[in-house]
mmCIF file of C-alpha atoms and ligand atoms in Angstrom:
data_model
loop_
_atom_site.group_PDB
_atom_site.id
_atom_site.type_symbol
_atom_site.label_atom_id
_atom_site.label_comp_id
_atom_site.label_asym_id
_atom_site.label_seq_id
_atom_site.Cartn_x
_atom_site.Cartn_y
_atom_site.Cartn_z
ATOM 1 C CA MET A 1200 20.244 24.235 34.632
ATOM 2 C CA ALA A 1201 17.552 23.144 37.087
ATOM 3 C CA ASP A 1202 18.725 21.738 40.373
ATOM 4 C CA PRO A 1203 18.270 17.919 40.229
ATOM 5 C CA GLN A 1204 17.110 17.967 43.858
ATOM 6 C CA THR A 1205 14.324 20.403 42.964
ATOM 7 C CA LEU A 1206 13.342 18.237 40.024
ATOM 8 C CA LYS A 1207 13.075 15.161 42.242
ATOM 9 C CA THR A 1208 10.562 16.880 44.474
ATOM 10 C CA ASP A 1209 8.735 18.615 41.628
ATOM 11 C CA ALA A 1210 5.138 17.356 41.653
ATOM 12 C CA ARG A 1211 5.220 17.241 37.862
ATOM 13 C CA ARG A 1212 7.800 14.447 37.826
ATOM 14 C CA HIS A 1213 5.743 11.273 37.621
ATOM 15 C CA HIS A 1214 8.443 8.656 37.358
ATOM 16 C CA ASP A 1215 11.642 7.524 38.997
ATOM 17 C CA PRO A 1216 14.429 8.406 36.546
ATOM 18 C CA SER A 1217 16.776 5.866 38.110
ATOM 19 C CA VAL A 1218 14.595 2.936 36.993
ATOM 20 C CA ARG A 1219 15.486 1.268 33.682
ATOM 21 C CA GLY A 1220 14.502 -2.085 32.215
ATOM 22 C CA PHE A 1221 15.215 -4.155 29.138
ATOM 23 C CA ALA A 1222 11.885 -3.833 27.340
ATOM 24 C CA SER A 1223 12.811 -1.526 24.495
ATOM 25 C CA ASP A 1224 15.401 0.954 23.387
ATOM 26 C CA ASN A 1225 12.600 3.469 23.111
ATOM 27 C CA TYR A 1226 11.775 3.218 26.800
ATOM 28 C CA ALA A 1227 14.869 5.420 27.270
ATOM 29 C CA GLY A 1228 14.590 9.173 27.440
ATOM 30 C CA ALA A 1229 16.405 11.616 25.183
ATOM 31 C CA HIS A 1230 20.145 12.148 25.346
ATOM 32 C CA PRO A 1231 21.090 15.385 27.180
ATOM 33 C CA GLU A 1232 23.050 16.617 24.113
ATOM 34 C CA VAL A 1233 19.877 16.258 22.042
ATOM 35 C CA LEU A 1234 17.872 18.192 24.617
ATOM 36 C CA ALA A 1235 20.541 20.906 24.626
ATOM 37 C CA ALA A 1236 20.346 21.133 20.824
ATOM 38 C CA LEU A 1237 16.571 21.592 21.013
ATOM 39 C CA THR A 1238 17.045 24.541 23.327
ATOM 40 C CA LEU A 1239 19.601 25.990 20.925
ATOM 41 C CA ALA A 1240 17.110 25.824 18.056
ATOM 42 C CA ASN A 1241 14.410 27.487 20.114
ATOM 43 C CA GLY A 1242 13.550 31.167 20.050
ATOM 44 C CA GLY A 1243 12.946 33.536 17.204
ATOM 45 C CA HIS A 1244 11.038 32.603 14.101
ATOM 46 C CA GLN A 1245 12.028 30.080 11.434
ATOM 47 C CA VAL A 1246 10.180 29.242 8.261
ATOM 48 C CA SER A 1247 7.884 26.254 8.839
ATOM 49 C CA TYR A 1248 7.487 22.929 6.986
ATOM 50 C CA GLY A 1249 11.198 22.349 6.374
ATOM 51 C CA GLU A 1250 12.350 25.642 4.873
ATOM 52 C CA ASP A 1251 14.240 26.440 8.092
ATOM 53 C CA GLN A 1252 17.987 26.725 8.528
ATOM 54 C CA TYR A 1253 18.264 23.584 10.654
ATOM 55 C CA THR A 1254 16.731 21.384 7.970
ATOM 56 C CA GLU A 1255 18.930 23.011 5.349
ATOM 57 C CA HIS A 1256 21.999 22.272 7.457
ATOM 58 C CA LEU A 1257 20.808 18.713 8.068
ATOM 59 C CA GLN A 1258 21.119 18.009 4.348
ATOM 60 C CA ARG A 1259 24.836 18.841 4.510
ATOM 61 C CA VAL A 1260 25.268 16.617 7.561
ATOM 62 C CA MET A 1261 23.505 13.766 5.762
ATOM 63 C CA HIS A 1262 25.800 14.251 2.744
ATOM 64 C CA SER A 1263 28.795 13.715 4.995
ATOM 65 C CA HIS A 1264 27.383 10.326 6.002
ATOM 66 C CA PHE A 1265 25.594 9.145 2.879
ATOM 67 C CA GLY A 1266 27.163 11.020 -0.020
ATOM 68 C CA PRO A 1267 26.094 14.009 -2.119
ATOM 69 C CA THR A 1268 22.950 12.427 -3.591
ATOM 70 C CA ALA A 1269 21.366 11.853 -0.183
ATOM 71 C CA GLU A 1270 18.276 13.839 0.661
ATOM 72 C CA ALA A 1271 16.721 13.595 4.119
ATOM 73 C CA PHE A 1272 13.015 13.938 4.809
ATOM 74 C CA PRO A 1273 12.483 14.192 8.567
ATOM 75 C CA VAL A 1274 9.287 12.557 9.830
ATOM 76 C CA PHE A 1275 7.646 11.849 13.168
ATOM 77 C CA ASN A 1276 8.087 8.100 13.529
ATOM 78 C CA GLY A 1277 9.422 4.902 12.014
ATOM 79 C CA THR A 1278 6.132 3.535 10.770
ATOM 80 C CA GLY A 1279 5.515 6.809 8.959
ATOM 81 C CA ALA A 1280 9.041 6.753 7.541
ATOM 82 C CA ASN A 1281 8.651 3.218 6.214
ATOM 83 C CA VAL A 1282 5.178 3.720 4.767
ATOM 84 C CA THR A 1283 6.131 7.012 3.114
ATOM 85 C CA ALA A 1284 9.350 5.597 1.653
ATOM 86 C CA LEU A 1285 7.719 2.429 0.367
ATOM 87 C CA GLN A 1286 4.936 4.380 -1.345
ATOM 88 C CA ALA A 1287 7.544 6.554 -3.058
ATOM 89 C CA LEU A 1288 9.252 3.417 -4.375
ATOM 90 C CA THR A 1289 6.184 1.620 -5.757
ATOM 91 C CA ASP A 1290 3.396 1.929 -8.268
ATOM 92 C CA ARG A 1291 -0.200 1.438 -7.165
ATOM 93 C CA TRP A 1292 0.032 -2.190 -8.266
ATOM 94 C CA GLY A 1293 3.355 -2.753 -6.525
ATOM 95 C CA ALA A 1294 4.321 -5.151 -3.749
ATOM 96 C CA VAL A 1295 7.172 -5.294 -1.249
ATOM 97 C CA VAL A 1296 9.156 -8.451 -0.507
ATOM 98 C CA CYS A 1297 10.240 -8.585 3.140
ATOM 99 C CA ALA A 1298 11.119 -11.005 5.931
ATOM 100 C CA GLU A 1299 8.147 -12.407 7.840
ATOM 101 C CA THR A 1300 9.625 -10.853 10.995
ATOM 102 C CA ALA A 1301 9.956 -7.383 9.408
ATOM 103 C CA HIS A 1302 8.596 -4.489 11.443
ATOM 104 C CA ILE A 1303 6.549 -3.410 8.425
ATOM 105 C CA ASN A 1304 4.829 -6.818 8.554
ATOM 106 C CA VAL A 1305 4.329 -7.446 12.254
ATOM 107 C CA ASP A 1306 4.557 -4.172 14.132
ATOM 108 C CA GLU A 1307 3.009 -1.414 12.069
ATOM 109 C CA GLY A 1308 -0.666 -2.164 12.632
ATOM 110 C CA GLY A 1309 -1.214 -2.905 8.963
ATOM 111 C CA ALA A 1310 -0.213 0.673 8.039
ATOM 112 C CA PRO A 1311 1.742 -0.355 4.915
ATOM 113 C CA GLU A 1312 -1.387 -2.143 3.680
ATOM 114 C CA ARG A 1313 -4.094 0.226 4.899
ATOM 115 C CA MET A 1314 -2.387 3.620 4.647
ATOM 116 C CA GLY A 1315 0.141 2.841 1.920
ATOM 117 C CA GLY A 1316 -2.037 0.495 -0.111
ATOM 118 C CA LEU A 1317 0.924 -1.864 -0.327
ATOM 119 C CA LYS A 1318 0.909 -5.621 -0.602
ATOM 120 C CA LEU A 1319 3.621 -7.250 1.507
ATOM 121 C CA LEU A 1320 5.044 -10.518 0.184
ATOM 122 C CA THR A 1321 6.666 -12.135 3.209
ATOM 123 C CA VAL A 1322 9.345 -14.790 3.487
ATOM 124 C CA PRO A 1323 10.220 -16.877 6.576
ATOM 125 C CA THR A 1324 13.894 -16.526 7.511
ATOM 126 C CA PRO A 1325 16.046 -18.286 10.118
ATOM 127 C CA ASP A 1326 17.593 -15.073 11.462
ATOM 128 C CA GLY A 1327 15.594 -12.104 10.163
ATOM 129 C CA LYS A 1328 17.811 -11.708 7.081
ATOM 130 C CA LEU A 1329 16.790 -11.975 3.437
ATOM 131 C CA THR A 1330 19.134 -13.587 0.930
ATOM 132 C CA PRO A 1331 18.898 -13.759 -2.890
ATOM 133 C CA GLU A 1332 17.485 -17.299 -2.574
ATOM 134 C CA LEU A 1333 14.862 -16.206 -0.038
ATOM 135 C CA ILE A 1334 13.907 -13.184 -2.161
ATOM 136 C CA ASP A 1335 13.268 -15.544 -5.092
ATOM 137 C CA ARG A 1336 10.490 -17.254 -3.134
ATOM 138 C CA GLN A 1337 8.381 -14.137 -3.656
ATOM 139 C CA ALA A 1338 10.074 -12.255 -6.519
ATOM 140 C CA TRP A 1339 8.265 -13.693 -9.522
ATOM 141 C CA GLY A 1340 5.199 -13.193 -11.689
ATOM 142 C CA TRP A 1341 5.800 -9.638 -12.934
ATOM 143 C CA GLU A 1342 3.624 -10.254 -15.984
ATOM 144 C CA ASP A 1343 0.861 -11.947 -14.014
ATOM 145 C CA GLU A 1344 -1.996 -9.500 -13.494
ATOM 146 C CA HIS A 1345 -3.380 -11.765 -10.737
ATOM 147 C CA ARG A 1346 -0.386 -11.083 -8.556
ATOM 148 C CA ALA A 1347 0.707 -7.845 -6.898
ATOM 149 C CA MET A 1348 3.890 -6.865 -8.721
ATOM 150 C CA PRO A 1349 7.095 -7.320 -6.662
ATOM 151 C CA GLN A 1350 8.823 -3.941 -7.030
ATOM 152 C CA VAL A 1351 10.777 -3.485 -3.814
ATOM 153 C CA VAL A 1352 12.885 -5.600 -1.485
ATOM 154 C CA SER A 1353 12.822 -4.300 2.083
ATOM 155 C CA ILE A 1354 15.511 -5.326 4.560
ATOM 156 C CA THR A 1355 16.033 -4.233 8.156
ATOM 157 C CA GLN A 1356 19.523 -3.349 9.423
ATOM 158 C CA ASN A 1357 20.016 -4.399 12.121
ATOM 159 C CA THR A 1358 17.232 -6.935 11.935
ATOM 160 C CA GLU A 1359 14.318 -7.245 14.317
ATOM 161 C CA LEU A 1360 16.112 -10.312 15.775
ATOM 162 C CA GLY A 1361 19.241 -8.382 16.702
ATOM 163 C CA THR A 1362 21.324 -9.823 13.868
ATOM 164 C CA VAL A 1363 23.352 -7.646 11.509
ATOM 165 C CA TYR A 1364 23.739 -8.101 7.753
ATOM 166 C CA THR A 1365 27.380 -8.021 6.669
ATOM 167 C CA VAL A 1366 28.302 -5.549 3.923
ATOM 168 C CA ASP A 1367 28.599 -8.448 1.458
ATOM 169 C CA GLU A 1368 25.187 -9.793 2.430
ATOM 170 C CA ILE A 1369 23.545 -6.433 1.691
ATOM 171 C CA ARG A 1370 25.505 -6.102 -1.545
ATOM 172 C CA ALA A 1371 24.237 -9.537 -2.624
ATOM 173 C CA VAL A 1372 20.622 -8.576 -1.785
ATOM 174 C CA VAL A 1373 20.902 -5.288 -3.692
ATOM 175 C CA GLU A 1374 22.590 -6.808 -6.754
ATOM 176 C CA HIS A 1375 19.967 -9.511 -6.884
ATOM 177 C CA ALA A 1376 17.042 -7.106 -6.445
ATOM 178 C CA HIS A 1377 18.391 -4.664 -9.012
ATOM 179 C CA GLY A 1378 19.053 -7.554 -11.399
ATOM 180 C CA LEU A 1379 15.346 -8.372 -11.148
ATOM 181 C CA GLY A 1380 14.415 -4.738 -11.782
ATOM 182 C CA MET A 1381 13.441 -4.216 -8.126
ATOM 183 C CA LYS A 1382 14.458 -1.412 -5.757
ATOM 184 C CA VAL A 1383 15.849 -1.734 -2.247
ATOM 185 C CA HIS A 1384 14.524 -0.140 0.925
ATOM 186 C CA LEU A 1385 16.462 -0.444 4.164
ATOM 187 C CA ASP A 1386 14.602 0.002 7.458
ATOM 188 C CA GLY A 1387 17.308 1.627 9.541
ATOM 189 C CA ALA A 1388 15.443 2.076 12.813
ATOM 190 C CA ARG A 1389 18.700 0.803 14.375
ATOM 191 C CA ILE A 1390 21.133 1.637 11.577
ATOM 192 C CA ALA A 1391 23.546 3.256 14.050
ATOM 193 C CA ASN A 1392 23.766 0.022 16.048
ATOM 194 C CA ALA A 1393 24.500 -1.871 12.839
ATOM 195 C CA ALA A 1394 27.298 0.529 11.848
ATOM 196 C CA ALA A 1395 28.776 0.303 15.343
ATOM 197 C CA SER A 1396 28.612 -3.472 15.194
ATOM 198 C CA LEU A 1397 30.241 -3.701 11.748
ATOM 199 C CA ASP A 1398 32.665 -0.903 12.644
ATOM 200 C CA VAL A 1399 32.182 0.782 9.272
ATOM 201 C CA PRO A 1400 30.626 4.101 8.207
ATOM 202 C CA MET A 1401 26.895 3.870 7.488
ATOM 203 C CA ARG A 1402 27.504 4.610 3.810
ATOM 204 C CA THR A 1403 29.505 1.368 3.438
ATOM 205 C CA PHE A 1404 26.406 -0.806 3.681
ATOM 206 C CA THR A 1405 23.921 1.646 2.149
ATOM 207 C CA ASN A 1406 24.727 3.917 -0.787
ATOM 208 C CA ALA A 1407 28.116 2.278 -1.431
ATOM 209 C CA VAL A 1408 26.340 -1.008 -2.199
ATOM 210 C CA GLY A 1409 23.371 0.550 -3.998
ATOM 211 C CA VAL A 1410 20.541 0.754 -1.428
ATOM 212 C CA ASP A 1411 17.963 3.120 -2.933
ATOM 213 C CA VAL A 1412 16.220 4.500 0.155
ATOM 214 C CA LEU A 1413 16.701 4.078 3.866
ATOM 215 C CA THR A 1414 14.875 5.148 6.944
ATOM 216 C CA PHE A 1415 17.163 6.553 9.619
ATOM 217 C CA GLY A 1416 16.198 5.815 13.202
ATOM 218 C CA GLY A 1417 16.669 8.731 15.542
ATOM 219 C CA THR A 1418 14.400 7.760 18.422
ATOM 220 C CA LYS A 1419 16.211 4.602 19.503
ATOM 221 C CA ASN A 1420 19.550 6.370 19.111
ATOM 222 C CA GLY A 1421 18.798 9.103 21.662
ATOM 223 C CA MET A 1422 16.378 11.539 20.073
ATOM 224 C CA LEU A 1423 13.220 12.721 21.783
ATOM 225 C CA PHE A 1424 11.356 11.499 18.721
ATOM 226 C CA GLY A 1425 11.870 11.552 14.988
ATOM 227 C CA GLU A 1426 13.097 9.485 12.086
ATOM 228 C CA ALA A 1427 14.066 10.426 8.553
ATOM 229 C CA VAL A 1428 13.521 8.958 5.141
ATOM 230 C CA VAL A 1429 16.886 9.276 3.403
ATOM 231 C CA VAL A 1430 16.668 9.016 -0.366
ATOM 232 C CA LEU A 1431 20.018 7.826 -1.739
ATOM 233 C CA ASN A 1432 18.970 7.257 -5.329
ATOM 234 C CA PRO A 1433 16.678 10.096 -6.444
ATOM 235 C CA ASP A 1434 15.767 8.190 -9.630
ATOM 236 C CA ALA A 1435 14.206 5.404 -7.586
ATOM 237 C CA VAL A 1436 11.489 7.514 -5.947
ATOM 238 C CA SER A 1437 8.768 9.866 -6.945
ATOM 239 C CA HIS A 1438 6.902 12.597 -5.100
ATOM 240 C CA MET A 1439 8.446 12.090 -1.667
ATOM 241 C CA LYS A 1440 7.363 15.534 -0.497
ATOM 242 C CA HIS A 1441 3.742 15.047 -1.484
ATOM 243 C CA LEU A 1442 3.692 11.560 -0.028
ATOM 244 C CA ARG A 1443 5.141 12.743 3.290
ATOM 245 C CA LYS A 1444 2.387 15.333 3.648
ATOM 246 C CA MET A 1445 -0.325 12.921 2.498
ATOM 247 C CA SER A 1446 0.989 10.366 4.996
ATOM 248 C CA MET A 1447 0.566 12.907 7.818
ATOM 249 C CA GLN A 1448 4.321 13.003 8.473
ATOM 250 C CA LEU A 1449 5.093 16.628 7.600
ATOM 251 C CA ALA A 1450 6.086 18.532 10.744
ATOM 252 C CA SER A 1451 5.373 22.240 10.653
ATOM 253 C CA LYS A 1452 8.054 23.102 13.239
ATOM 254 C CA MET A 1453 10.549 20.897 11.436
ATOM 255 C CA ARG A 1454 13.563 22.677 12.890
ATOM 256 C CA PHE A 1455 13.028 20.684 16.097
ATOM 257 C CA LEU A 1456 13.268 17.384 14.252
ATOM 258 C CA SER A 1457 16.252 18.449 12.175
ATOM 259 C CA VAL A 1458 18.309 19.864 15.011
ATOM 260 C CA GLN A 1459 18.008 16.582 16.884
ATOM 261 C CA PHE A 1460 19.478 14.696 13.907
ATOM 262 C CA GLU A 1461 22.239 17.262 13.750
ATOM 263 C CA ALA A 1462 22.998 16.666 17.433
ATOM 264 C CA LEU A 1463 23.388 12.961 16.727
ATOM 265 C CA LEU A 1464 25.112 13.096 13.370
ATOM 266 C CA ALA A 1465 27.243 16.227 13.140
ATOM 267 C CA LYS A 1466 29.768 14.724 15.520
ATOM 268 C CA ASP A 1467 29.870 11.204 16.904
ATOM 269 C CA LEU A 1468 26.969 11.071 19.341
ATOM 270 C CA TRP A 1469 25.135 8.570 17.113
ATOM 271 C CA LEU A 1470 28.122 6.226 17.270
ATOM 272 C CA ARG A 1471 28.836 6.692 20.961
ATOM 273 C CA ASN A 1472 25.211 5.908 21.810
ATOM 274 C CA ALA A 1473 25.060 2.896 19.512
ATOM 275 C CA ARG A 1474 28.400 1.484 20.640
ATOM 276 C CA HIS A 1475 27.376 1.785 24.245
ATOM 277 C CA ALA A 1476 24.036 0.018 23.703
ATOM 278 C CA ASN A 1477 25.785 -2.764 21.780
ATOM 279 C CA GLU A 1478 28.421 -3.166 24.489
ATOM 280 C CA MET A 1479 25.731 -3.484 27.127
ATOM 281 C CA ALA A 1480 24.059 -6.223 25.048
ATOM 282 C CA GLN A 1481 27.395 -8.058 24.864
ATOM 283 C CA ARG A 1482 27.778 -7.752 28.622
ATOM 284 C CA LEU A 1483 24.233 -9.009 29.112
ATOM 285 C CA ALA A 1484 24.774 -11.960 26.766
ATOM 286 C CA ALA A 1485 28.012 -12.877 28.550
ATOM 287 C CA GLY A 1486 26.188 -12.803 31.887
ATOM 288 C CA VAL A 1487 23.250 -14.828 30.596
ATOM 289 C CA ARG A 1488 25.613 -17.482 29.213
ATOM 290 C CA THR A 1489 26.752 -18.165 32.780
ATOM 291 C CA VAL A 1490 23.202 -19.099 33.816
ATOM 292 C CA ASP A 1491 22.340 -22.771 33.318
ATOM 293 C CA GLY A 1492 19.039 -23.446 31.577
ATOM 294 C CA VAL A 1493 18.821 -20.161 29.664
ATOM 295 C CA GLU A 1494 19.415 -20.408 25.931
ATOM 296 C CA ILE A 1495 20.440 -17.446 23.755
ATOM 297 C CA LEU A 1496 18.529 -17.763 20.486
ATOM 298 C CA TYR A 1497 20.311 -15.611 17.875
ATOM 299 C CA ALA A 1498 23.765 -14.175 17.384
ATOM 300 C CA VAL A 1499 24.047 -11.094 19.607
ATOM 301 C CA GLU A 1500 25.345 -8.571 17.081
ATOM 302 C CA ALA A 1501 23.706 -5.302 18.086
ATOM 303 C CA ASN A 1502 21.733 -4.157 21.135
ATOM 304 C CA ALA A 1503 19.275 -7.041 21.548
ATOM 305 C CA VAL A 1504 19.485 -10.394 23.303
ATOM 306 C CA PHE A 1505 16.828 -13.011 22.579
ATOM 307 C CA ALA A 1506 16.613 -15.915 24.998
ATOM 308 C CA ARG A 1507 14.500 -18.949 25.885
ATOM 309 C CA LEU A 1508 13.776 -19.719 29.506
ATOM 310 C CA PRO A 1509 10.948 -21.234 31.546
ATOM 311 C CA GLN A 1510 7.787 -19.073 31.408
ATOM 312 C CA ASP A 1511 7.334 -19.030 35.189
ATOM 313 C CA VAL A 1512 10.849 -17.653 35.610
ATOM 314 C CA THR A 1513 10.095 -14.960 33.019
ATOM 315 C CA ARG A 1514 6.907 -13.950 34.827
ATOM 316 C CA ARG A 1515 8.693 -13.620 38.165
ATOM 317 C CA LEU A 1516 11.503 -11.669 36.543
ATOM 318 C CA GLN A 1517 8.987 -9.372 34.876
ATOM 319 C CA GLU A 1518 7.724 -8.395 38.339
ATOM 320 C CA ARG A 1519 11.185 -6.964 38.950
ATOM 321 C CA PHE A 1520 12.149 -5.609 35.475
ATOM 322 C CA ARG A 1521 10.200 -4.528 32.408
ATOM 323 C CA PHE A 1522 10.742 -6.685 29.289
ATOM 324 C CA TYR A 1523 8.557 -8.506 26.792
ATOM 325 C CA PHE A 1524 7.846 -12.033 25.714
ATOM 326 C CA TRP A 1525 8.755 -12.385 22.038
ATOM 327 C CA ASP A 1526 6.960 -15.735 21.681
ATOM 328 C CA GLU A 1527 5.177 -16.604 24.901
ATOM 329 C CA ALA A 1528 4.260 -20.171 23.924
ATOM 330 C CA ALA A 1529 7.888 -20.991 23.163
ATOM 331 C CA GLY A 1530 9.180 -19.121 26.222
ATOM 332 C CA ASP A 1531 11.155 -16.678 24.075
ATOM 333 C CA VAL A 1532 11.911 -13.223 25.418
ATOM 334 C CA ARG A 1533 13.625 -10.123 24.081
ATOM 335 C CA TRP A 1534 15.988 -7.997 26.146
ATOM 336 C CA MET A 1535 16.970 -4.636 24.650
ATOM 337 C CA CYS A 1536 19.779 -2.346 25.728
ATOM 338 C CA SER A 1537 19.791 1.378 25.059
ATOM 339 C CA PHE A 1538 22.207 4.276 25.128
ATOM 340 C CA ASP A 1539 21.526 4.824 28.830
ATOM 341 C CA THR A 1540 21.719 1.203 30.031
ATOM 342 C CA THR A 1541 24.421 0.957 32.679
ATOM 343 C CA GLU A 1542 26.803 -1.876 33.571
ATOM 344 C CA ASP A 1543 25.103 -1.935 36.929
ATOM 345 C CA ASP A 1544 21.669 -2.381 35.291
ATOM 346 C CA VAL A 1545 23.006 -5.370 33.384
ATOM 347 C CA ASP A 1546 24.764 -6.971 36.358
ATOM 348 C CA THR A 1547 21.731 -6.513 38.611
ATOM 349 C CA PHE A 1548 19.515 -8.084 35.963
ATOM 350 C CA VAL A 1549 21.812 -11.085 35.464
ATOM 351 C CA GLN A 1550 21.937 -11.612 39.220
ATOM 352 C CA ALA A 1551 18.128 -11.518 39.365
ATOM 353 C CA LEU A 1552 17.956 -14.018 36.507
ATOM 354 C CA LYS A 1553 20.286 -16.345 38.411
ATOM 355 C CA GLU A 1554 18.150 -16.038 41.550
ATOM 356 C CA GLU A 1555 14.894 -16.716 39.727
ATOM 357 C CA MET A 1556 16.349 -19.689 37.816
ATOM 358 C CA ALA A 1557 17.568 -21.170 41.107
ATOM 359 C CA ARG A 1558 14.175 -20.905 42.847
HETATM 360 C C1 LIG B 2345 12.765 -2.328 12.822
HETATM 361 C C2 LIG B 2345 11.907 -1.168 13.200
HETATM 362 N N1 LIG B 2345 11.444 -0.346 12.248
HETATM 363 C C3 LIG B 2345 10.732 0.745 12.550
HETATM 364 C C4 LIG B 2345 10.426 1.054 13.859
HETATM 365 C C5 LIG B 2345 9.743 2.361 14.162
HETATM 366 O O1 LIG B 2345 8.500 2.266 14.643
HETATM 367 P P1 LIG B 2345 7.666 3.485 15.263
HETATM 368 O O2 LIG B 2345 6.562 3.722 14.319
HETATM 369 O O3 LIG B 2345 7.198 2.930 16.563
HETATM 370 O O4 LIG B 2345 8.535 4.683 15.423
HETATM 371 C C6 LIG B 2345 10.827 0.197 14.886
HETATM 372 C C7 LIG B 2345 10.437 0.464 16.283
HETATM 373 O O5 LIG B 2345 10.304 -0.384 17.099
HETATM 374 C C8 LIG B 2345 11.584 -0.935 14.550
HETATM 375 O O6 LIG B 2345 12.026 -1.769 15.502
#
């Protein structure tokens, strides 16, 4: 192990590792247990492109979480995971019904449309969640050749607004979608935070209620990088392997993706990390509620706090801590907690918020 003192003075270290903000859960580094697992997988030769022993073992680990039909396809990033999964679920004429706030709609640079050739049929929602009634606003016209054919419902758990679908809410979405002959994709960039919040195993709100395919978020949960498409219903997809390669998401040294998932999932690191991030968000929300004039916008159910405050206060605060406007005109901001957020980070931030509101 390198001496931390030496590292501090190493000219190759270009940042201060004691500085953390509330901008994103992927501003955090990798969890030390993940880094240790990478070292373990290093050395010697392993077959490339997923025929290695780490990827083989990962399938068994995934079975323990998602049941024996689950098959994991490790990929580089979440956009790639979503676009690959959605292509595998649709025909060329297919469309995907999703919330207007869905990452696939607002934060993937048009990749589902441009790279996946997919039409997104979006629905405004009050809290980032789809319901059977909201799905019906776009799920129609299957016989109409003038309309892209709604074939998939995509939900995000937890949502981009920090809210968490209950198990019953997902069951209702899946039953409705399946009843219409549609399949269900779950964007699980923060699936661990959702499971921690609901206090149930991940399978309870995925394969147990009939979700066809999910994307599992590793990066925000403590990996260096990497996500996985997890196929739960093999009959719902076609040609995942070919689509992953065609979508430029096939890693040659896949063992280094797979071993990171194993580090998270073989024991309880995924849950420890997610619980901690969620607890820090609760602490942050409790602190923010003590500050007059700051409004919390959505239920704080995972690791995000959305708030409305005067723009000038936000700008001053941003000189002290990194975080983003969510809707600048409205004065809405997003504060994210991660697995390495500390109580002290939260308390210092709340104190700064109080000071700036009082100025
Ligand atoms: C809901 C959601 N899906 C997917 C992703 C993954 O995106 P990326 O392509 O940046 O890994 C993110 C990351 O912010 C996300 O918040």
